[in-house]
PDB file of C-alpha atoms in Angstrom:
ATOM      1  CA  MET J 198      -0.081   0.165   0.011  1.00 39.00           C
ATOM      2  CA  PHE J 199       1.436   3.453  -0.573  1.00 47.00           C
ATOM      3  CA  PHE J 200      -0.218   5.603   1.785  1.00 47.00           C
ATOM      4  CA  ARG J 201       2.507   6.314   4.748  1.00 47.00           C
ATOM      5  CA  LYS J 202       0.583   7.361   8.463  1.00 48.00           C
ATOM      6  CA  ARG J 203       2.335  10.260  10.363  1.00 47.00           C
ATOM      7  CA  ARG J 204       4.600   8.218  12.644  1.00 54.00           C
ATOM      8  CA  LYS J 205       8.170   8.518  13.799  1.00 57.00           C
ATOM      9  CA  ILE J 206      10.804   6.505  12.213  1.00 63.00           C
ATOM     10  CA  GLN J 207      14.481   6.473  12.386  1.00 75.00           C
ATOM     11  CA  VAL J 208      15.886   7.797   9.317  1.00 86.00           C
ATOM     12  CA  ASN J 209      19.828   7.861   9.089  1.00 91.00           C
ATOM     13  CA  LYS J 210      20.687  10.443   6.504  1.00 93.00           C
ATOM     14  CA  GLU J 211      24.061   9.480   5.839  1.00 93.00           C
ATOM     15  CA  GLN J 212      22.850   6.387   4.770  1.00 93.00           C
ATOM     16  CA  VAL J 213      20.397   7.825   2.490  1.00 95.00           C
ATOM     17  CA  LEU J 214      22.577  10.086   0.644  1.00 95.00           C
ATOM     18  CA  ASN J 215      25.065   7.054   0.358  1.00 95.00           C
ATOM     19  CA  ALA J 216      21.926   5.134  -1.926  1.00 95.00           C
ATOM     20  CA  PRO J 217      21.029   5.819  -5.543  1.00 95.00           C
ATOM     21  CA  LEU J 218      18.910   8.872  -4.924  1.00 97.00           C
ATOM     22  CA  PRO J 219      15.686  10.091  -7.227  1.00 98.00           C
ATOM     23  CA  GLN J 220      17.043  12.585 -10.101  1.00 98.00           C
ATOM     24  CA  HIS J 221      13.521  13.788 -10.496  1.00 98.00           C
ATOM     25  CA  ILE J 222      11.154  14.698  -7.862  1.00 98.00           C
ATOM     26  CA  ALA J 223       7.420  15.942  -8.345  1.00 98.00           C
ATOM     27  CA  ILE J 224       5.336  16.857  -5.509  1.00 98.00           C
ATOM     28  CA  ILE J 225       1.658  17.935  -5.583  1.00 98.00           C
ATOM     29  CA  LEU J 226       1.350  20.380  -2.862  1.00 97.00           C
ATOM     30  CA  ASP J 227      -1.477  20.015  -0.798  1.00 96.00           C
ATOM     31  CA  GLY J 228      -3.068  20.527   2.351  1.00 96.00           C
ATOM     32  CA  ASN J 229      -2.043  24.437   2.863  1.00 96.00           C
ATOM     33  CA  GLY J 230      -6.045  25.242   3.055  1.00 94.00           C
ATOM     34  CA  ARG J 231      -6.491  22.544   5.714  1.00 95.00           C
ATOM     35  CA  TRP J 232      -3.791  23.182   7.355  1.00 97.00           C
ATOM     36  CA  ALA J 233      -4.788  26.803   7.865  1.00 97.00           C
ATOM     37  CA  LYS J 234      -8.225  26.038   9.180  1.00 95.00           C
ATOM     38  CA  LYS J 235      -7.030  23.247  11.650  1.00 95.00           C
ATOM     39  CA  ARG J 236      -5.145  26.590  13.635  1.00 97.00           C
ATOM     40  CA  GLY J 237      -7.911  28.870  12.690  1.00 97.00           C
ATOM     41  CA  LEU J 238      -6.467  31.188  10.091  1.00 97.00           C
ATOM     42  CA  PRO J 239      -7.583  32.045   6.914  1.00 95.00           C
ATOM     43  CA  ARG J 240      -6.691  29.991   3.493  1.00 94.00           C
ATOM     44  CA  THR J 241      -4.156  32.321   2.604  1.00 94.00           C
ATOM     45  CA  ALA J 242      -2.006  31.588   5.354  1.00 96.00           C
ATOM     46  CA  GLY J 243      -2.160  28.347   4.467  1.00 96.00           C
ATOM     47  CA  HIS J 244      -0.590  29.030   1.078  1.00 95.00           C
ATOM     48  CA  GLN J 245       1.611  31.740   2.370  1.00 96.00           C
ATOM     49  CA  GLU J 246       3.313  29.253   4.649  1.00 97.00           C
ATOM     50  CA  GLY J 247       2.788  26.354   1.828  1.00 97.00           C
ATOM     51  CA  ALA J 248       5.237  28.980  -0.295  1.00 97.00           C
ATOM     52  CA  MET J 249       7.991  29.403   2.468  1.00 97.00           C
ATOM     53  CA  ASN J 250       8.629  25.769   2.323  1.00 98.00           C
ATOM     54  CA  VAL J 251       8.903  25.190  -1.079  1.00 98.00           C
ATOM     55  CA  ARG J 252      11.626  27.533  -1.075  1.00 97.00           C
ATOM     56  CA  GLU J 253      12.853  25.482   2.097  1.00 98.00           C
ATOM     57  CA  ILE J 254      12.324  22.034   0.483  1.00 98.00           C
ATOM     58  CA  THR J 255      13.593  23.302  -2.940  1.00 98.00           C
ATOM     59  CA  LYS J 256      17.105  24.389  -1.298  1.00 98.00           C
ATOM     60  CA  LEU J 257      17.431  21.032   0.347  1.00 98.00           C
ATOM     61  CA  CYS J 258      16.889  18.906  -2.632  1.00 98.00           C
ATOM     62  CA  ALA J 259      19.573  21.236  -4.684  1.00 98.00           C
ATOM     63  CA  ASN J 260      22.059  20.581  -1.461  1.00 97.00           C
ATOM     64  CA  ILE J 261      21.660  16.954  -1.460  1.00 97.00           C
ATOM     65  CA  GLY J 262      21.861  16.304  -5.521  1.00 97.00           C
ATOM     66  CA  ILE J 263      18.300  16.031  -6.913  1.00 98.00           C
ATOM     67  CA  LYS J 264      18.862  17.422 -10.279  1.00 98.00           C
ATOM     68  CA  ALA J 265      14.941  18.616 -10.732  1.00 98.00           C
ATOM     69  CA  LEU J 266      11.998  19.452  -8.599  1.00 98.00           C
ATOM     70  CA  THR J 267       8.950  19.895  -9.960  1.00 98.00           C
ATOM     71  CA  VAL J 268       5.795  21.021  -7.723  1.00 98.00           C
ATOM     72  CA  TYR J 269       1.923  21.304  -8.796  1.00 97.00           C
ATOM     73  CA  ALA J 270       1.162  24.845  -7.296  1.00 94.00           C
ATOM     74  CA  PHE J 271      -2.185  25.970  -9.547  1.00 94.00           C
ATOM     75  CA  SER J 272      -4.047  23.718 -11.788  1.00 94.00           C
ATOM     76  CA  THR J 273      -5.915  24.435 -14.806  1.00 92.00           C
ATOM     77  CA  GLU J 274      -8.966  23.476 -12.300  1.00 91.00           C
ATOM     78  CA  ASN J 275      -8.117  25.561  -9.577  1.00 93.00           C
ATOM     79  CA  TRP J 276      -9.812  28.785 -11.198  1.00 94.00           C
ATOM     80  CA  LYS J 277     -12.945  27.357 -10.007  1.00 93.00           C
ATOM     81  CA  ARG J 278     -11.822  28.260  -6.488  1.00 92.00           C
ATOM     82  CA  PRO J 279     -13.362  31.055  -4.703  1.00 92.00           C
ATOM     83  CA  ASP J 280     -12.761  34.517  -6.339  1.00 93.00           C
ATOM     84  CA  GLU J 281     -10.834  35.898  -3.283  1.00 92.00           C
ATOM     85  CA  GLU J 282      -8.368  32.784  -3.136  1.00 93.00           C
ATOM     86  CA  VAL J 283      -8.010  33.089  -6.584  1.00 94.00           C
ATOM     87  CA  LYS J 284      -6.574  36.492  -6.716  1.00 94.00           C
ATOM     88  CA  PHE J 285      -4.393  35.726  -3.314  1.00 94.00           C
ATOM     89  CA  LEU J 286      -2.935  32.633  -5.470  1.00 94.00           C
ATOM     90  CA  MET J 287      -2.128  34.988  -8.436  1.00 95.00           C
ATOM     91  CA  LYS J 288      -0.268  37.420  -6.492  1.00 95.00           C
ATOM     92  CA  LEU J 289       1.404  35.090  -3.897  1.00 95.00           C
ATOM     93  CA  PRO J 290       4.156  33.503  -7.200  1.00 95.00           C
ATOM     94  CA  ILE J 291       4.929  37.265  -7.701  1.00 96.00           C
ATOM     95  CA  LYS J 292       5.879  37.912  -4.274  1.00 95.00           C
ATOM     96  CA  PHE J 293       7.728  34.132  -4.162  1.00 96.00           C
ATOM     97  CA  PHE J 294       9.738  35.027  -7.220  1.00 96.00           C
ATOM     98  CA  ASN J 295      10.903  38.394  -5.616  1.00 96.00           C
ATOM     99  CA  GLU J 296      11.780  36.860  -2.394  1.00 96.00           C
ATOM    100  CA  PHE J 297      13.287  33.709  -3.478  1.00 96.00           C
ATOM    101  CA  ALA J 298      15.591  34.842  -6.483  1.00 97.00           C
ATOM    102  CA  PRO J 299      18.258  36.213  -4.856  1.00 97.00           C
ATOM    103  CA  GLU J 300      18.547  32.438  -3.276  1.00 97.00           C
ATOM    104  CA  LEU J 301      17.770  30.760  -6.656  1.00 98.00           C
ATOM    105  CA  VAL J 302      21.036  32.059  -7.959  1.00 97.00           C
ATOM    106  CA  GLU J 303      23.027  32.110  -5.016  1.00 97.00           C
ATOM    107  CA  ASN J 304      22.444  28.153  -4.490  1.00 97.00           C
ATOM    108  CA  ASN J 305      22.686  27.723  -8.839  1.00 98.00           C
ATOM    109  CA  ILE J 306      19.293  26.858  -9.557  1.00 98.00           C
ATOM    110  CA  ARG J 307      17.277  27.404 -12.714  1.00 98.00           C
ATOM    111  CA  LEU J 308      13.647  28.518 -12.645  1.00 98.00           C
ATOM    112  CA  LYS J 309      10.945  26.997 -15.324  1.00 98.00           C
ATOM    113  CA  VAL J 310       7.644  27.205 -15.184  1.00 98.00           C
ATOM    114  CA  ILE J 311       5.445  24.458 -17.173  1.00 98.00           C
ATOM    115  CA  GLY J 312       1.345  25.635 -17.600  1.00 97.00           C
ATOM    116  CA  ASN J 313      -0.524  27.775 -20.058  1.00 97.00           C
ATOM    117  CA  VAL J 314       1.075  31.089 -19.004  1.00 96.00           C
ATOM    118  CA  GLU J 315      -0.459  32.888 -21.537  1.00 96.00           C
ATOM    119  CA  GLU J 316      -3.445  32.794 -19.417  1.00 96.00           C
ATOM    120  CA  LEU J 317      -1.863  34.004 -15.918  1.00 96.00           C
ATOM    121  CA  PRO J 318      -2.190  37.728 -15.123  1.00 96.00           C
ATOM    122  CA  ILE J 319       0.142  40.245 -17.338  1.00 97.00           C
ATOM    123  CA  ASP J 320       2.203  41.074 -14.137  1.00 97.00           C
ATOM    124  CA  LEU J 321       2.712  37.024 -13.356  1.00 97.00           C
ATOM    125  CA  GLN J 322       2.957  36.643 -16.855  1.00 97.00           C
ATOM    126  CA  GLN J 323       6.187  39.313 -16.736  1.00 97.00           C
ATOM    127  CA  LYS J 324       7.528  38.222 -13.351  1.00 97.00           C
ATOM    128  CA  VAL J 325       7.440  34.687 -15.180  1.00 97.00           C
ATOM    129  CA  LEU J 326      10.174  35.373 -17.978  1.00 97.00           C
ATOM    130  CA  GLU J 327      11.959  37.771 -15.539  1.00 97.00           C
ATOM    131  CA  ILE J 328      12.900  35.008 -13.011  1.00 97.00           C
ATOM    132  CA  SER J 329      13.660  32.306 -15.598  1.00 97.00           C
ATOM    133  CA  GLU J 330      16.020  34.633 -17.640  1.00 98.00           C
ATOM    134  CA  LEU J 331      17.748  35.484 -14.257  1.00 98.00           C
ATOM    135  CA  THR J 332      18.032  31.974 -13.574  1.00 98.00           C
ATOM    136  CA  LYS J 333      18.273  30.121 -17.140  1.00 97.00           C
ATOM    137  CA  ASN J 334      22.158  29.303 -16.904  1.00 97.00           C
ATOM    138  CA  ASN J 335      22.177  28.258 -13.343  1.00 98.00           C
ATOM    139  CA  THR J 336      22.929  24.658 -13.826  1.00 98.00           C
ATOM    140  CA  LYS J 337      23.117  22.739 -10.092  1.00 98.00           C
ATOM    141  CA  MET J 338      19.155  22.113 -10.073  1.00 98.00           C
ATOM    142  CA  THR J 339      16.146  23.310 -11.668  1.00 98.00           C
ATOM    143  CA  LEU J 340      12.964  24.274  -9.639  1.00 98.00           C
ATOM    144  CA  THR J 341       9.822  23.804 -12.583  1.00 98.00           C
ATOM    145  CA  ILE J 342       6.571  24.852 -11.203  1.00 98.00           C
ATOM    146  CA  ALA J 343       3.425  24.032 -12.805  1.00 97.00           C
ATOM    147  CA  LEU J 344       1.072  27.329 -12.963  1.00 97.00           C
ATOM    148  CA  ASN J 345      -2.159  27.126 -14.452  1.00 97.00           C
ATOM    149  CA  TYR J 346      -1.318  23.398 -15.789  1.00 97.00           C
ATOM    150  CA  GLY J 347      -3.071  20.330 -16.290  1.00 97.00           C
ATOM    151  CA  SER J 348      -1.660  17.143 -17.768  1.00 98.00           C
ATOM    152  CA  GLN J 349      -4.387  16.191 -20.140  1.00 97.00           C
ATOM    153  CA  ASP J 350      -4.360  19.347 -21.791  1.00 97.00           C
ATOM    154  CA  GLU J 351      -0.618  19.275 -21.872  1.00 98.00           C
ATOM    155  CA  ILE J 352      -0.850  15.805 -24.114  1.00 98.00           C
ATOM    156  CA  LYS J 353      -3.492  17.393 -26.161  1.00 98.00           C
ATOM    157  CA  GLN J 354      -1.383  20.058 -26.775  1.00 98.00           C
ATOM    158  CA  ALA J 355       1.405  17.638 -27.465  1.00 98.00           C
ATOM    159  CA  VAL J 356      -0.903  15.788 -29.980  1.00 98.00           C
ATOM    160  CA  GLN J 357      -1.638  18.839 -32.004  1.00 98.00           C
ATOM    161  CA  ALA J 358       1.708  19.988 -32.146  1.00 98.00           C
ATOM    162  CA  ILE J 359       2.298  16.170 -33.916  1.00 98.00           C
ATOM    163  CA  ALA J 360      -0.428  16.466 -35.881  1.00 98.00           C
ATOM    164  CA  THR J 361       0.303  19.857 -37.568  1.00 98.00           C
ATOM    165  CA  GLU J 362       4.207  18.415 -38.267  1.00 98.00           C
ATOM    166  CA  VAL J 363       2.339  15.120 -39.593  1.00 98.00           C
ATOM    167  CA  LYS J 364       0.395  17.649 -41.457  1.00 97.00           C
ATOM    168  CA  ASN J 365       3.097  19.740 -43.056  1.00 98.00           C
ATOM    169  CA  GLY J 366       4.800  16.559 -44.214  1.00 97.00           C
ATOM    170  CA  GLN J 367       7.634  17.515 -41.424  1.00 97.00           C
ATOM    171  CA  LEU J 368       7.255  14.509 -39.624  1.00 97.00           C
ATOM    172  CA  ASN J 369       5.979  10.836 -40.862  1.00 97.00           C
ATOM    173  CA  VAL J 370       3.036   8.661 -38.857  1.00 97.00           C
ATOM    174  CA  GLU J 371       5.443   5.743 -38.267  1.00 97.00           C
ATOM    175  CA  ASP J 372       8.103   7.691 -36.716  1.00 97.00           C
ATOM    176  CA  ILE J 373       6.035   8.624 -33.855  1.00 97.00           C
ATOM    177  CA  ASN J 374       6.983   7.384 -30.270  1.00 97.00           C
ATOM    178  CA  GLU J 375       7.648   7.673 -27.024  1.00 97.00           C
ATOM    179  CA  ASP J 376      10.875   9.879 -27.992  1.00 97.00           C
ATOM    180  CA  VAL J 377       9.020  12.162 -30.096  1.00 98.00           C
ATOM    181  CA  ILE J 378       5.846  12.524 -27.649  1.00 98.00           C
ATOM    182  CA  ASN J 379       8.182  13.461 -24.519  1.00 98.00           C
ATOM    183  CA  GLN J 380       9.913  15.988 -26.748  1.00 98.00           C
ATOM    184  CA  HIS J 381       6.447  17.719 -27.297  1.00 98.00           C
ATOM    185  CA  LEU J 382       6.177  17.875 -23.496  1.00 98.00           C
ATOM    186  CA  MET J 383       6.326  21.059 -21.197  1.00 98.00           C
ATOM    187  CA  THR J 384       8.714  18.536 -19.313  1.00 98.00           C
ATOM    188  CA  SER J 385      10.968  17.467 -22.704  1.00 98.00           C
ATOM    189  CA  ASP J 386      14.349  19.005 -21.088  1.00 97.00           C
ATOM    190  CA  LEU J 387      13.981  17.637 -17.747  1.00 98.00           C
ATOM    191  CA  PRO J 388      15.143  14.271 -16.608  1.00 97.00           C
ATOM    192  CA  PRO J 389      12.878  11.421 -16.517  1.00 97.00           C
ATOM    193  CA  LEU J 390      10.586  11.558 -13.542  1.00 98.00           C
ATOM    194  CA  ASP J 391      11.662   8.576 -10.473  1.00 98.00           C
ATOM    195  CA  LEU J 392       9.515   9.633  -7.288  1.00 98.00           C
ATOM    196  CA  MET J 393       6.055  11.427  -6.813  1.00 98.00           C
ATOM    197  CA  ILE J 394       5.051  12.380  -3.718  1.00 98.00           C
ATOM    198  CA  ARG J 395       1.505  13.761  -2.512  1.00 98.00           C
ATOM    199  CA  THR J 396       1.444  15.137   0.912  1.00 98.00           C
ATOM    200  CA  SER J 397      -2.014  15.818   3.233  1.00 96.00           C
ATOM    201  CA  GLY J 398      -3.638  12.410   2.760  1.00 95.00           C
ATOM    202  CA  GLU J 399      -5.076  11.952  -0.597  1.00 94.00           C
ATOM    203  CA  LEU J 400      -4.909   9.167  -2.819  1.00 96.00           C
ATOM    204  CA  ARG J 401      -5.126  10.865  -6.641  1.00 94.00           C
ATOM    205  CA  ILE J 402      -3.187  12.136  -9.076  1.00 96.00           C
ATOM    206  CA  SER J 403      -5.083  15.029 -10.102  1.00 96.00           C
ATOM    207  CA  ASN J 404      -4.447  15.898 -13.797  1.00 97.00           C
ATOM    208  CA  TYR J 405      -0.483  15.613 -12.555  1.00 98.00           C
ATOM    209  CA  LEU J 406       2.357  14.645 -15.334  1.00 98.00           C
ATOM    210  CA  LEU J 407       0.197  11.839 -16.418  1.00 98.00           C
ATOM    211  CA  TRP J 408       2.749  10.661 -19.105  1.00 98.00           C
ATOM    212  CA  GLN J 409       5.811  11.295 -17.247  1.00 98.00           C
ATOM    213  CA  LEU J 410       4.593   9.443 -14.413  1.00 97.00           C
ATOM    214  CA  ALA J 411       4.504   6.151 -16.286  1.00 96.00           C
ATOM    215  CA  TYR J 412       7.180   4.489 -14.002  1.00 95.00           C
ATOM    216  CA  ALA J 413       7.894   6.718 -11.269  1.00 97.00           C
ATOM    217  CA  GLU J 414       7.764   5.642  -7.333  1.00 97.00           C
ATOM    218  CA  LEU J 415       4.173   7.281  -6.004  1.00 97.00           C
ATOM    219  CA  TYR J 416       3.986   8.210  -2.243  1.00 98.00           C
ATOM    220  CA  PHE J 417       1.181   9.285  -0.695  1.00 98.00           C
ATOM    221  CA  THR J 418       1.804  10.774   2.800  1.00 97.00           C
ATOM    222  CA  SER J 419      -1.104  12.278   5.591  1.00 97.00           C
ATOM    223  CA  ILE J 420       1.312  15.091   6.731  1.00 97.00           C
ATOM    224  CA  ALA J 421       0.039  18.680   5.232  1.00 98.00           C
ATOM    225  CA  TRP J 422       2.490  20.566   2.810  1.00 98.00           C
ATOM    226  CA  PRO J 423       3.751  23.114   5.007  1.00 98.00           C
ATOM    227  CA  ASP J 424       4.356  20.527   7.642  1.00 98.00           C
ATOM    228  CA  PHE J 425       6.724  18.720   4.909  1.00 98.00           C
ATOM    229  CA  LYS J 426      10.156  19.220   6.346  1.00 97.00           C
ATOM    230  CA  GLU J 427      13.700  17.870   5.794  1.00 97.00           C
ATOM    231  CA  GLU J 428      12.664  14.824   8.070  1.00 96.00           C
ATOM    232  CA  GLN J 429       9.391  13.860   6.039  1.00 97.00           C
ATOM    233  CA  LEU J 430      11.502  14.516   2.871  1.00 98.00           C
ATOM    234  CA  TYR J 431      14.445  11.787   3.956  1.00 97.00           C
ATOM    235  CA  GLU J 432      11.580   9.181   5.211  1.00 97.00           C
ATOM    236  CA  ALA J 433      10.101   9.644   1.355  1.00 97.00           C
ATOM    237  CA  LEU J 434      13.620   9.202  -0.167  1.00 97.00           C
ATOM    238  CA  LEU J 435      14.271   6.166   1.911  1.00 96.00           C
ATOM    239  CA  ASP J 436      11.157   5.024   1.191  1.00 96.00           C
ATOM    240  CA  TYR J 437      11.794   5.392  -2.553  1.00 96.00           C
ATOM    241  CA  GLN J 438      15.280   3.632  -2.346  1.00 95.00           C
ATOM    242  CA  LYS J 439      13.323   0.266  -0.544  1.00 93.00           C
ATOM    243  CA  ARG J 440      11.438  -0.064  -3.973  1.00 91.00           C
ATOM    244  CA  ASN J 441      12.192  -2.389  -6.337  1.00 83.00           C
ATOM    245  CA  ARG J 442      12.074  -0.609  -9.972  1.00 71.00           C
ATOM    246  CA  ARG J 443      11.944  -3.157 -12.418  1.00 65.00           C
ATOM    247  CA  PHE J 444       9.999  -1.063 -15.470  1.00 59.00           C
ATOM    248  CA  GLY J 445       8.011  -3.443 -16.653  1.00 57.00           C
ATOM    249  CA  ALA J 446      10.554  -6.257 -16.332  1.00 57.00           C
ATOM    250  CA  LEU J 447      11.301  -9.477 -13.770  1.00 53.00           C
ATOM    251  CA  ASN J 448      14.318  -9.693 -11.181  1.00 60.00           C
ATOM    252  CA  GLU J 449      16.584 -11.813 -12.316  1.00 54.00           C
ATOM    253  CA  ALA J 450      15.328 -14.513  -9.385  1.00 50.00           C
ATOM    254  CA  ASN J 451      11.792 -14.660 -10.945  1.00 47.00           C
TER     255      ASN J 451
END
């Protein structure tokens, strides 16, 4: 069973760091609103705390050798939330980028944003371009933020682009394979996805990186995102290292 109940376990961090680490981790940042409600705070306070935690987990991942971290910040379905919350969620990334930009540069982290950026408010679009340009040559790790992102929409756009290339004689139908599809996805320049983490107890994928998740390991925890700290990340990494990744094949023993 994938679900991990909250419990105290001893994790030898040195042992985890000396074992193979995932090169690409994706996280569904769930539970910000519930974290706030539990404390008698407005949902926006939970989103603010969650954004602060993204900064800390990003730096931690970069420092231990993770090459790519992709976080689900705002989905194409999140527009259905109350207007005031959506307005806050459109302003929060600007504040996040402004405050985090110096640390991205200092830690040699590249920022990438995936999703339908052209549908975001103009000031947010401009900030995305600004920080992406500022960090484009950073090489230690790539932080990808999914904003106004939906995986089914991403796959639809990839199919449309491939169909256009076939129509224009740039691509033969028989040459369409997994690599061609990967090249047309928004994550085409990232390593294959190894581990997907979802916080706050929900056991769903929620239209997130559906193609990329084909052989990723899934880790679910009941801990809300603002409480997912260094200790919880190491627990997830330890669990990942215990998995037997066969990619559809059998063990030699079998």
